[in-house]
Coordinates of C-alpha atoms in Angstrom, one line a residue:
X26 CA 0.0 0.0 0.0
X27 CA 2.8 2.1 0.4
X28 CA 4.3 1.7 -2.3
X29 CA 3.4 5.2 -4.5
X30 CA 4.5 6.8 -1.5
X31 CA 7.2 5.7 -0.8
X32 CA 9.4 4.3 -4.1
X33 CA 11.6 2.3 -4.5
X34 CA 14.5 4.0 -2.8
X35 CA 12.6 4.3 0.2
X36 CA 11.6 2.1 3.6
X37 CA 8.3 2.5 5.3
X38 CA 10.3 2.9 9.0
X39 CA 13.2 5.1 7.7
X40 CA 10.6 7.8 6.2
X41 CA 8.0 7.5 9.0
X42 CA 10.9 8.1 11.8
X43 CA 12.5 11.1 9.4
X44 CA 9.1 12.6 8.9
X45 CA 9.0 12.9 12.7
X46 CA 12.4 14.5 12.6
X47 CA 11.8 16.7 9.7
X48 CA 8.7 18.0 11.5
X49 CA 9.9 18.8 14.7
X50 CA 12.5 20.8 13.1
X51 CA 9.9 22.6 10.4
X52 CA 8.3 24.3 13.7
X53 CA 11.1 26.9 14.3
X54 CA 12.1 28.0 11.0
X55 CA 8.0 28.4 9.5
X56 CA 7.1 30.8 12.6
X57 CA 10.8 32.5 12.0
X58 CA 10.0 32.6 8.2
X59 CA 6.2 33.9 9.1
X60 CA 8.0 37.1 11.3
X61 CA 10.4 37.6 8.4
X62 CA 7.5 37.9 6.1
X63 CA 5.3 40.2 8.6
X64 CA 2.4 37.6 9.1
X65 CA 1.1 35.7 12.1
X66 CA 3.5 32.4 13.2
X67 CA 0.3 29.7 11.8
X68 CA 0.6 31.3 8.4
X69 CA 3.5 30.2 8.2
X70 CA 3.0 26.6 10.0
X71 CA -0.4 26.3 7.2
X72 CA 2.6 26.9 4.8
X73 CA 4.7 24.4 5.9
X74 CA 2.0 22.1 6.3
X75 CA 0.2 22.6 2.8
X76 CA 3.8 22.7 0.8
X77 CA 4.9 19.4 2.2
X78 CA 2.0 17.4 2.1
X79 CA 1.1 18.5 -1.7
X80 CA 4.5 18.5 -3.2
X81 CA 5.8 15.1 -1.7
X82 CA 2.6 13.6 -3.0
X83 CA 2.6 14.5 -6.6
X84 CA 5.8 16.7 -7.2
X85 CA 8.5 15.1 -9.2
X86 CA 11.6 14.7 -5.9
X87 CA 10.3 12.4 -3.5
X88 CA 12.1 13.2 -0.3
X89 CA 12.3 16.9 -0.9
X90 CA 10.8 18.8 1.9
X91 CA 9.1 21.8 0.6
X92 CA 7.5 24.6 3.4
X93 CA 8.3 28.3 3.8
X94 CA 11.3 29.7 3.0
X95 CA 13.7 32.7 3.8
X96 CA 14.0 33.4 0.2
X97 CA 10.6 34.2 -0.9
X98 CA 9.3 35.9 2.7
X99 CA 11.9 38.3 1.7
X100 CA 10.2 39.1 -1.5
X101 CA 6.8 39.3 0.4
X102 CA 7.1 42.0 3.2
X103 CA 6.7 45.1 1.1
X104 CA 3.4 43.8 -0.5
X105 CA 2.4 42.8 2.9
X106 CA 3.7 46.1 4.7
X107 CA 1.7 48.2 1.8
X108 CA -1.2 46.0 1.3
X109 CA -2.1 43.8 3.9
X110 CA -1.9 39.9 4.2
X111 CA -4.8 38.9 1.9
X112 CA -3.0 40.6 -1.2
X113 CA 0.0 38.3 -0.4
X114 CA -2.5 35.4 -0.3
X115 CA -3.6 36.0 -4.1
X116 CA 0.0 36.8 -4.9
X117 CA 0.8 33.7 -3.5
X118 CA -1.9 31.9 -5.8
X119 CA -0.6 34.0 -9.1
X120 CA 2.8 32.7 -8.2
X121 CA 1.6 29.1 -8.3
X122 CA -0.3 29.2 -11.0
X123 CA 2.6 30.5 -13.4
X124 CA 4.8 27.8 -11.8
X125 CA 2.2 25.1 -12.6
X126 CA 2.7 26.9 -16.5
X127 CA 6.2 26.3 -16.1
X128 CA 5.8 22.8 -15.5
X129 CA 3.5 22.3 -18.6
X130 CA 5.8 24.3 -21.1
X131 CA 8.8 21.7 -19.6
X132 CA 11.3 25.3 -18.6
X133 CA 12.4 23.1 -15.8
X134 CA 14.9 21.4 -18.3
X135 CA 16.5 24.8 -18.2
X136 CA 18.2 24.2 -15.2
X137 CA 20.4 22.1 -16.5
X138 CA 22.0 25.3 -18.0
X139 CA 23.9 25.5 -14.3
X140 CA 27.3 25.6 -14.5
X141 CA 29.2 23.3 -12.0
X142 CA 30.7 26.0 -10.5
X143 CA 27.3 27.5 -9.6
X144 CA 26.0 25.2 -7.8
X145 CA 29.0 24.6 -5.5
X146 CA 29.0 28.7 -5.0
X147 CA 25.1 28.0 -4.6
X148 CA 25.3 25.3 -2.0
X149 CA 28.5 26.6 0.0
X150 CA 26.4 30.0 0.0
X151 CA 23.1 28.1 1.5
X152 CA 25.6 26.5 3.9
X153 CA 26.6 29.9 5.2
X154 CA 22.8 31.0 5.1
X155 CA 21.9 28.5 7.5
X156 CA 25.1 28.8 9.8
X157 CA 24.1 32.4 10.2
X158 CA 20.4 31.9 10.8
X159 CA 20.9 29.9 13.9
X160 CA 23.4 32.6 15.3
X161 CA 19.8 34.4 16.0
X162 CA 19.7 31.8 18.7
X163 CA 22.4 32.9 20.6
X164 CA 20.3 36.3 21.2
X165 CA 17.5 37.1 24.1
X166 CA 15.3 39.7 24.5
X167 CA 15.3 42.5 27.2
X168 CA 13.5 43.8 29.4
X169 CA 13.0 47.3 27.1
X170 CA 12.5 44.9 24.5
X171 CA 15.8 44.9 22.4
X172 CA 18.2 42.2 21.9
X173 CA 21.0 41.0 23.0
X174 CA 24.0 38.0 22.8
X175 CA 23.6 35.5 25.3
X176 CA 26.1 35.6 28.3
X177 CA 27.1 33.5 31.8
X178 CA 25.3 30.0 32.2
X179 CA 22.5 30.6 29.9
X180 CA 25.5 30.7 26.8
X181 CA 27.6 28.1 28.1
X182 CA 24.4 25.5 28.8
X183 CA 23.4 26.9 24.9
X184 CA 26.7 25.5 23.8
X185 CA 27.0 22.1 26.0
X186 CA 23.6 21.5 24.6
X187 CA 24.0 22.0 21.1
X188 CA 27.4 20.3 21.9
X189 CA 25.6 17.5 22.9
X190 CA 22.8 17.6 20.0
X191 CA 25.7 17.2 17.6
X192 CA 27.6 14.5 19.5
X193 CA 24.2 12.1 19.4
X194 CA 23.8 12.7 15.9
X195 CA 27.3 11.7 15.6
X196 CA 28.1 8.9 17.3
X197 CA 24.8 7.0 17.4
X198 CA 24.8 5.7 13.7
X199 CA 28.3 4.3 14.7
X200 CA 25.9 2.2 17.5
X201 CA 22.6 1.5 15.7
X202 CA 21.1 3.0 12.1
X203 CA 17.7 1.1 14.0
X204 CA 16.2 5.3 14.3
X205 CA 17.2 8.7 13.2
X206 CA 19.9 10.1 14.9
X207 CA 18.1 13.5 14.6
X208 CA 15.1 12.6 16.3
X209 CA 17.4 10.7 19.5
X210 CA 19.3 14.2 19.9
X211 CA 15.5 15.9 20.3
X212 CA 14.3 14.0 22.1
X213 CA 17.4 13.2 24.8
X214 CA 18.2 16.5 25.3
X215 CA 14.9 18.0 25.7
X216 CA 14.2 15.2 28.2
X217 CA 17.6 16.7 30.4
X218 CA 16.5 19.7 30.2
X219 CA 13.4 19.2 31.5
X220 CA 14.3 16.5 33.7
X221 CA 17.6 18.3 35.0
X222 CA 15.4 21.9 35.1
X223 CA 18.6 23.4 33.1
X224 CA 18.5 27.5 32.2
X225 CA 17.4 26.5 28.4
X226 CA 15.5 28.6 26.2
X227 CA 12.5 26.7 24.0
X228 CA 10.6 27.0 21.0
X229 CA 7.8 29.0 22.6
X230 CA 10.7 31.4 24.3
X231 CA 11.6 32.2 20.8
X232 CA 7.9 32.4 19.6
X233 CA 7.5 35.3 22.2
X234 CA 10.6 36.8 21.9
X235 CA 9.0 37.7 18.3
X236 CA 5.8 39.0 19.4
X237 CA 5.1 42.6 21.3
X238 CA 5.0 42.5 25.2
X239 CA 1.4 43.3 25.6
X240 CA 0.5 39.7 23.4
X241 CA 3.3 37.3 24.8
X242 CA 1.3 35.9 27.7
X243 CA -1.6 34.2 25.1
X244 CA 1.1 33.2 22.0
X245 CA 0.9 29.4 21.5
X246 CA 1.0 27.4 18.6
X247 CA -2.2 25.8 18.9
X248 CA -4.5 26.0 16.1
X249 CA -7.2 24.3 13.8
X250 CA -7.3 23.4 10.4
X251 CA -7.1 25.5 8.1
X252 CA -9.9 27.0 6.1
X253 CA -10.8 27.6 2.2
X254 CA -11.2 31.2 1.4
X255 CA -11.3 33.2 -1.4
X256 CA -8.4 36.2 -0.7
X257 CA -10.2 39.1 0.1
X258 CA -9.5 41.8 -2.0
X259 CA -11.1 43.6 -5.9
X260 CA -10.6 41.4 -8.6
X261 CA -9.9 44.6 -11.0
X262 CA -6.7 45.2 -13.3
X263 CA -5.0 47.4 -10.3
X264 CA -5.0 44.5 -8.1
X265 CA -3.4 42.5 -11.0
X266 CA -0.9 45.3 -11.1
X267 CA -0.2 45.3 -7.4
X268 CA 0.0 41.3 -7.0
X269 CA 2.1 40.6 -10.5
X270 CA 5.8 41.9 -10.0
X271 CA 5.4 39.8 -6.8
X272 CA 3.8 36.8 -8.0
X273 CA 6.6 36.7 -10.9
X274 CA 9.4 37.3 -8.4
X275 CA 8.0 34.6 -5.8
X276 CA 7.5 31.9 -8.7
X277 CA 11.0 32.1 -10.6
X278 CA 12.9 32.4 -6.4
X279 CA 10.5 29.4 -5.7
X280 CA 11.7 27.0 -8.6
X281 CA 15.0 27.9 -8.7
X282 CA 15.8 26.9 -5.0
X283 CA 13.6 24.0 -5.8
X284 CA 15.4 22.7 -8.7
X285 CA 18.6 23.5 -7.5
X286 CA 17.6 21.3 -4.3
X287 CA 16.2 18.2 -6.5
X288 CA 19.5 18.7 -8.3
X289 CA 21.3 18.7 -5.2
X290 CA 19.5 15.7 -3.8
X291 CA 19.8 14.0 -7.3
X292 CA 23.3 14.0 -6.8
X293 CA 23.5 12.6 -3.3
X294 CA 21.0 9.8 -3.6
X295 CA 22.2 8.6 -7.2
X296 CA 19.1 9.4 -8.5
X297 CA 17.0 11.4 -10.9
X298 CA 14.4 13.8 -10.0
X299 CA 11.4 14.6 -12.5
X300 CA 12.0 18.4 -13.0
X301 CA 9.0 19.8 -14.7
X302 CA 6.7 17.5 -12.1
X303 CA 8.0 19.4 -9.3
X304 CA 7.5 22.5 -11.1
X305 CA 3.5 21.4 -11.3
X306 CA 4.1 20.5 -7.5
X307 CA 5.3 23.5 -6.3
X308 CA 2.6 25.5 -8.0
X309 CA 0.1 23.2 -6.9
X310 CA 1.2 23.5 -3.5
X311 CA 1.3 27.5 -3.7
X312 CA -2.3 28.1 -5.5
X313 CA -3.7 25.8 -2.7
X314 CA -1.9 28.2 0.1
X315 CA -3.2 30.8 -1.2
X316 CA -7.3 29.7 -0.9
X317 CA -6.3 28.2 2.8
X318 CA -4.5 30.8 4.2
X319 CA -0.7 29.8 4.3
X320 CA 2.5 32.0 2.9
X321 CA 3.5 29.7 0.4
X322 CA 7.0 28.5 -0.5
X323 CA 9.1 26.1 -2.0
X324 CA 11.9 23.4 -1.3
X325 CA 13.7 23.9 1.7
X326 CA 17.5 23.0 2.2
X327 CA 17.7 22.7 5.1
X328 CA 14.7 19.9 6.2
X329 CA 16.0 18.0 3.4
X330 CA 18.8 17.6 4.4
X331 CA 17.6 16.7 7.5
X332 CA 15.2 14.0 5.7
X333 CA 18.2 12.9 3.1
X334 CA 20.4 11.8 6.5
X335 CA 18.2 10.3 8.4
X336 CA 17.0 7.9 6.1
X337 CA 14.0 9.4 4.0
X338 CA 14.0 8.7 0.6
X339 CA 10.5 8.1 -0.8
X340 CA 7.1 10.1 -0.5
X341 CA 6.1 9.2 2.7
X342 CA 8.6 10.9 4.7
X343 CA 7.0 14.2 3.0
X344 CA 4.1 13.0 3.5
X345 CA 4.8 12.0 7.3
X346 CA 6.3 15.5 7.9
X347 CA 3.7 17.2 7.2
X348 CA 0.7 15.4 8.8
X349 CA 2.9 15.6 12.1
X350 CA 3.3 18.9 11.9
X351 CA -0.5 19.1 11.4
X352 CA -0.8 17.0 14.3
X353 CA 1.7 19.0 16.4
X354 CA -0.5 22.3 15.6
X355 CA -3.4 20.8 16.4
X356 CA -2.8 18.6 19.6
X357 CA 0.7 18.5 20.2
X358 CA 1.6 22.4 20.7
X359 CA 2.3 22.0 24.0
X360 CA 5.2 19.5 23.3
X361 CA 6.7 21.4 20.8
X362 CA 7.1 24.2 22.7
X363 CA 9.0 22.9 25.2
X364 CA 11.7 21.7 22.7
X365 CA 15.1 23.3 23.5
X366 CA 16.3 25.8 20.8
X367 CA 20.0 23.9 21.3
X368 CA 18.2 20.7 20.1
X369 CA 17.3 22.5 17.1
X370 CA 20.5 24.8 16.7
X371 CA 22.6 21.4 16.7
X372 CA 20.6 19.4 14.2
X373 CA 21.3 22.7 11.9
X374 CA 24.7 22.9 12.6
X375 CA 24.9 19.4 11.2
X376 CA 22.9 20.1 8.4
X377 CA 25.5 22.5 7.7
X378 CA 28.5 20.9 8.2
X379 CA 26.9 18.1 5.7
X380 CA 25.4 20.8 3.1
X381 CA 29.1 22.8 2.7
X382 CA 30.9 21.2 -0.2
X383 CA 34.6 20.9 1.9
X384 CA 36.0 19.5 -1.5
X385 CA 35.6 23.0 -3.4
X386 CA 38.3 24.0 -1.2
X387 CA 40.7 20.9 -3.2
X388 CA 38.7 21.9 -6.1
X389 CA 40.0 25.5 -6.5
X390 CA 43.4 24.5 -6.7
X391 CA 42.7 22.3 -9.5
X392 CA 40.2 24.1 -11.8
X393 CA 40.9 27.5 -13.4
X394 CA 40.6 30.6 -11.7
X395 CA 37.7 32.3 -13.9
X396 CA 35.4 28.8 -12.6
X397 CA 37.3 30.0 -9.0
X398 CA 35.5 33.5 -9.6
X399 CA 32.4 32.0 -10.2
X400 CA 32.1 29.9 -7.3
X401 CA 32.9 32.7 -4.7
X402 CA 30.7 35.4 -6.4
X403 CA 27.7 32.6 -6.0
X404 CA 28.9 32.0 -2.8
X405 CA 29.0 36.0 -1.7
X406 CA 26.0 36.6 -3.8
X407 CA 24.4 34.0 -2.1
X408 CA 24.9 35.1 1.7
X409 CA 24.7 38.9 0.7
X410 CA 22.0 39.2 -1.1
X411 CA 19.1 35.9 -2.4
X412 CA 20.0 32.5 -3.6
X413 CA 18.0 33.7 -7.1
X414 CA 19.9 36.3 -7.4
X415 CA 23.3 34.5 -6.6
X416 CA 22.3 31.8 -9.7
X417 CA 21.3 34.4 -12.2
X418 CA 24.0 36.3 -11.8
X419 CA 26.3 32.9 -11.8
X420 CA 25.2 31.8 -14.8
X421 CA 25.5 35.4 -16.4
X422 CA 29.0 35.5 -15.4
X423 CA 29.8 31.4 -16.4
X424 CA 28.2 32.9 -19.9
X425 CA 30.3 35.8 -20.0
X426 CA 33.4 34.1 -19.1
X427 CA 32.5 31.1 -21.5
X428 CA 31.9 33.7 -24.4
X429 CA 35.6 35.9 -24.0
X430 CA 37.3 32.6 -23.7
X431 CA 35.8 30.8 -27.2
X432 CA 36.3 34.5 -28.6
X433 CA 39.5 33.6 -29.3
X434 CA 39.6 30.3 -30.6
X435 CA 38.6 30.9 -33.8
X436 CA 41.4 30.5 -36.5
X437 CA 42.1 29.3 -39.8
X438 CA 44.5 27.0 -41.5
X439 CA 45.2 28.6 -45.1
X440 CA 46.6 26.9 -48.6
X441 CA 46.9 27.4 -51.8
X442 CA 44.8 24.8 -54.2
X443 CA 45.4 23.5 -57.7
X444 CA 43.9 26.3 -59.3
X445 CA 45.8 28.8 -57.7
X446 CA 42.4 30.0 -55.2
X447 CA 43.5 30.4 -51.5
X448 CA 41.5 28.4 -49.0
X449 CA 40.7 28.9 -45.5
X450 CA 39.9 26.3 -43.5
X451 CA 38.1 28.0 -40.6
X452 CA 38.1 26.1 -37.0
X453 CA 35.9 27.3 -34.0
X454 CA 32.9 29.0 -33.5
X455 CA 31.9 32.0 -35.4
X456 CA 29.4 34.1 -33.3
X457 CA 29.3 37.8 -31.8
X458 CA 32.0 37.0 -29.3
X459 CA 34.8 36.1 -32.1
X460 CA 33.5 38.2 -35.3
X461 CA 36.3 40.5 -34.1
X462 CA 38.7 37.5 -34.4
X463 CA 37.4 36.5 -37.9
X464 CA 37.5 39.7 -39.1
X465 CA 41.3 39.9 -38.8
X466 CA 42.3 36.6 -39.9
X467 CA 41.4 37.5 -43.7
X468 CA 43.4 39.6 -46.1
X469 CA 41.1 40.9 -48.7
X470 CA 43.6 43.2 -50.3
X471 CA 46.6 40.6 -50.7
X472 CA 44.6 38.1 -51.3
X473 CA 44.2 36.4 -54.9
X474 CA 41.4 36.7 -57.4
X475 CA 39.3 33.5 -55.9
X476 CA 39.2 33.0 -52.3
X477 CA 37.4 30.1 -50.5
X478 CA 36.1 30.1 -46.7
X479 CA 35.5 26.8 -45.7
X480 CA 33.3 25.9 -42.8
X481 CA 33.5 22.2 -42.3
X482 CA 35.4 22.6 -39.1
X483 CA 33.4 25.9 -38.0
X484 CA 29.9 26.6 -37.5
X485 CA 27.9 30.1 -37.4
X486 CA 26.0 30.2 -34.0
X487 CA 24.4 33.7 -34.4
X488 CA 23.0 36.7 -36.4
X489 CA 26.4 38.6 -35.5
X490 CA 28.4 35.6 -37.5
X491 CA 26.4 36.1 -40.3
X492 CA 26.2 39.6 -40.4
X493 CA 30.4 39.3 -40.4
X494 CA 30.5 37.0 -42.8
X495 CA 27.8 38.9 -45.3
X496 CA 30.5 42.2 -44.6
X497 CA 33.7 39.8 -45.2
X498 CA 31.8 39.1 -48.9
X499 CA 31.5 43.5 -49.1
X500 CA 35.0 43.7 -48.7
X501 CA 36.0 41.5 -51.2
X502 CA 33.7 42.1 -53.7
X503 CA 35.2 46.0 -53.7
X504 CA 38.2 44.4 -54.4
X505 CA 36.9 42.9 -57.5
X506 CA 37.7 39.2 -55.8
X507 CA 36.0 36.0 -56.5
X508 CA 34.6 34.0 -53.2
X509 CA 34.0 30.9 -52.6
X510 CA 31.6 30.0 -49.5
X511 CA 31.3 26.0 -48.5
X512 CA 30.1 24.0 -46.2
X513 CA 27.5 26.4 -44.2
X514 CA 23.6 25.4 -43.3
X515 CA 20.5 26.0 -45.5
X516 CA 19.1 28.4 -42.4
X517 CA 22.5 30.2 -42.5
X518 CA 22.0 30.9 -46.7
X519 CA 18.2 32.3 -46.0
X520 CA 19.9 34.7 -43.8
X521 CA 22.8 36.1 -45.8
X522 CA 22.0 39.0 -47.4
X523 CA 25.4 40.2 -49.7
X524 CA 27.3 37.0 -49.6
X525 CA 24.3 34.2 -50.3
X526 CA 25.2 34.7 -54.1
X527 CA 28.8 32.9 -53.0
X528 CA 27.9 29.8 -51.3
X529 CA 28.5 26.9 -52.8
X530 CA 26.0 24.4 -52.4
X531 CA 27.0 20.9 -51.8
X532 CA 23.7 18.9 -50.5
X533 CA 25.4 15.8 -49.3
X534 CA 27.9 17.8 -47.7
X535 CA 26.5 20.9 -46.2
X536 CA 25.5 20.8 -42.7
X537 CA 22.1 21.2 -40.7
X538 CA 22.1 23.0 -38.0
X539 CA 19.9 26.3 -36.6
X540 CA 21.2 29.6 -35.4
X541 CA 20.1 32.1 -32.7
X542 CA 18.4 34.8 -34.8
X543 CA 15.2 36.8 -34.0
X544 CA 14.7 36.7 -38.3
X545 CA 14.1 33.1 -38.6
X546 CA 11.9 32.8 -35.2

């Protein structure tokens, strides 16, 4: 019966014990995530709750947790500051609904255009991202309601614990693989500090520490299920205007942490991930947050991570994750609160130490120093500013840097045939990074009566190479010259203009291939 959910990768126990896990640690970072984006803590717990259960049951990465994210409830708090939460949920539903049109029109292929030095920059910078969110444990709130490091026993117990945490996660798959090492570390040091009554600040310490002074004495994180509703705001084209720069920018940060993640997790499991299906998934998953409530979101890091190591690998952990965090909400609140933060802190600090790729470091030395550049602008990018952000400027960069370096690597090998014509033998690309190059390799004033440019060893990639070639044939033809064009595509002789009359056409010979021009489109 369980098999759909959980695949063939996966075991029923291993994703029903990291569901538990994965849960218990979704708690934290979906109210943080909620305060981030300016809403109340159980939007963001509907979020996480909605985005997990949907997207592990018919997106296309089983074992990715999806639930609210830093990244998009950054992009949210203007258009909740200026509008109010019930524009964000229709933003939130827009969002999805293009994401679910990505998924139909297959752009999820497209993120195979990553460079490898990318996604190391992308997860080293995620790494970071998550070392520095838990550093906002180490604070407290005072009395005049401003915040402060940690100091004396409270700090070092903060430390021993998390100490601890990271120990048990460990050393106890050295013992037993029988249960998650995650979930043991939860569960033993929240029963010492309880037991021991240690100085330990707990989930609900942080849920307070968020909320003004006059409201902390009724915060919980009770609540009930949540409800279908139609967001409340006109249906009229200035709505449209308000929600649609947001809904665009929460759709393209959504998928792109997604299918960098199912990437991610591709790579450590051995397996392949269906990338247009999670696109459907994740949009799915948002358009149904919207009409219930929730912030939205996509896949989270983090929690899979989480899931990944302690054994998850097919639907079901999702699934489990989410129903338990339902459950939590709805019955277990009082449990959950009293979860140390350390508990937490040192299942993240794992997370981290297992996210960071430590081999980019041996990597550097061996790989040149433009993919070098790359890696620690994605990285910098990454903790500076968005993980979006970091990978479209990455791959602008890679694109850049991969242009200027095949600028040059066009050439020509040149001889004289039989008849006395000189023949070039072209070799590389020809397109708008090398028509400088291909310009100077020819001669048109020394050069005989018949020349001949051969392009069996080159290819025209662009408008700008045939543009260059069709001002190569007006140069020569001022000279009075013969030329000789062979070896080019039918699609490259509908687009010359002045030197079409010159090709040569050889039909058994001639290649097929396209080129990159708006003319032909």
């Amino acid at each position: 019966m369980f098999n759909h959910f959980n695949g063939a990768q996966g075991n029923v126990k291993n994703d029903l014990l990291s569901g538990i896990t994965v849960a218990l640690a979704l708690v934290p970072e979906a109210v943080a995530f909620a305060f981030v984006a300016g809403v109340e803590p159980m939007v963001g717990l509907y979020a996480a709750f909605m985005m997990g259960l949907i997207t592990s049951a018919i997106g296309g990465r089983p074992g990715m947790i999806s639930g609210a994210t830093g990244a998009m409830a950054v992009v949210m708090v203007a258009l909740v500051k200026d509008h109010g939460v019930q524009y964000l949920f229709a933003a939130v539903v827009l969002a999805g609904l293009i994401q679910i049109l990505a998924g139909v029109f297959r752009l999820g292929k497209f993120i195979r255009l990553v460079p490898y030095p990318v996604m190391l920059g992308f997860v080293n910078g995620l790494a970071i991202v998550i070392f520095l969110a838990q550093l906002g444990q180490f604070k407290i709130e005072t009395a005049v309601g401003q915040s402060q490091w940690m100091s004396g026993s409270l700090l070092y117990w903060m430390l021993g614990l998390v100490t601890l945490t990271m120990a048990i996660i460990y050393l106890l798959p050295k013992l037993t693989k029988a249960v998650p090492a995650s979930l043991v570390a939860i569960i033993t040091v929240t029963l010492l500090v309880h037991g021991l009554d240690l100085e330990a600040r707990t989930v609900i310490d942080f849920v307070r520490d968020s909320v003004p002074a006059d409201q902390k004495a009724g915060v919980t994180l009770a609540g009930e299920l949540p409800s279908f509703a139609i967001p409340e705001i006109p249906f009229t084209l200035e709505t449209l205007y308000i929600i649609l720069p947001t809904s665009i920018i929460l759709a393209l940060v959504g998928l792109i942490e997604s299918l960098l993640t199912l990437s991610l997790i591709d790579e450590m499991t051995d397996t392949r991930g269906r990338g247009n299906k999670e696109c459907v998934g994740q949009g799915v998953a948002n358009t149904v947050n919207g009409f219930f409530g929730g912030m939205g979101g996509c896949a989270m890091i983090g929690q899979s991570m989480i899931n990944i190591n302690s054994g998850g690998r097919g639907r079901l952990s999702g699934i489990t994750a989410a129903i338990v965090l339902l459950a939590f909400i709805l019955f277990a609140a009082p449990l959950i609160e009293m979860i140390p933060l350390a508990a937490l802190v040192g299942v993240m600090f794992v997370v981290v130490i297992g996210t960071f790729e430590w081999a980019s470091f041996r990597i550097i030395r061996g790989i040149n120093k433009e993919d070098a550049f790359v890696l620690f602008l994605v990285t910098a990018v990454t903790v500076i500013a968005d993980l979006a952000i970091a990978v479209v400027v990455g791959v602008i960069v890679s694109a850049l840097v991969f242009a200027w370096k095949h600028a040059t690597h066009i050439n020509a090998k040149t001889h004289t045939d039989k008849d006395g014509w000189k023949v070039y033998d072209l070799e590389g690309p020809l397109f708008f990074g090398s028509v400088s190059h291909f310009r100077d390799i020819f001669d048109p004033q020394n050069d005989p009566a018949d020349v001949v440019i051969d392009f069996r060893e080159s290819r025209i990639w662009d408008s700008s190479g045939v543009d260059a070639l069709d001002g190569l044939a007006d140069k020569y033809k001022e000279q009075g010259k013969t030329l000789h064009i062979r070896h080019i595509s039918t699609e490259c002789r509908q687009l010359l203009k002045k030197a079409g009359e010159y090709v040569e056409i050889n039909v058994n010979e001639d290649p097929r291939y396209r080129i990159a021009s708006d003319e032909l489109a």
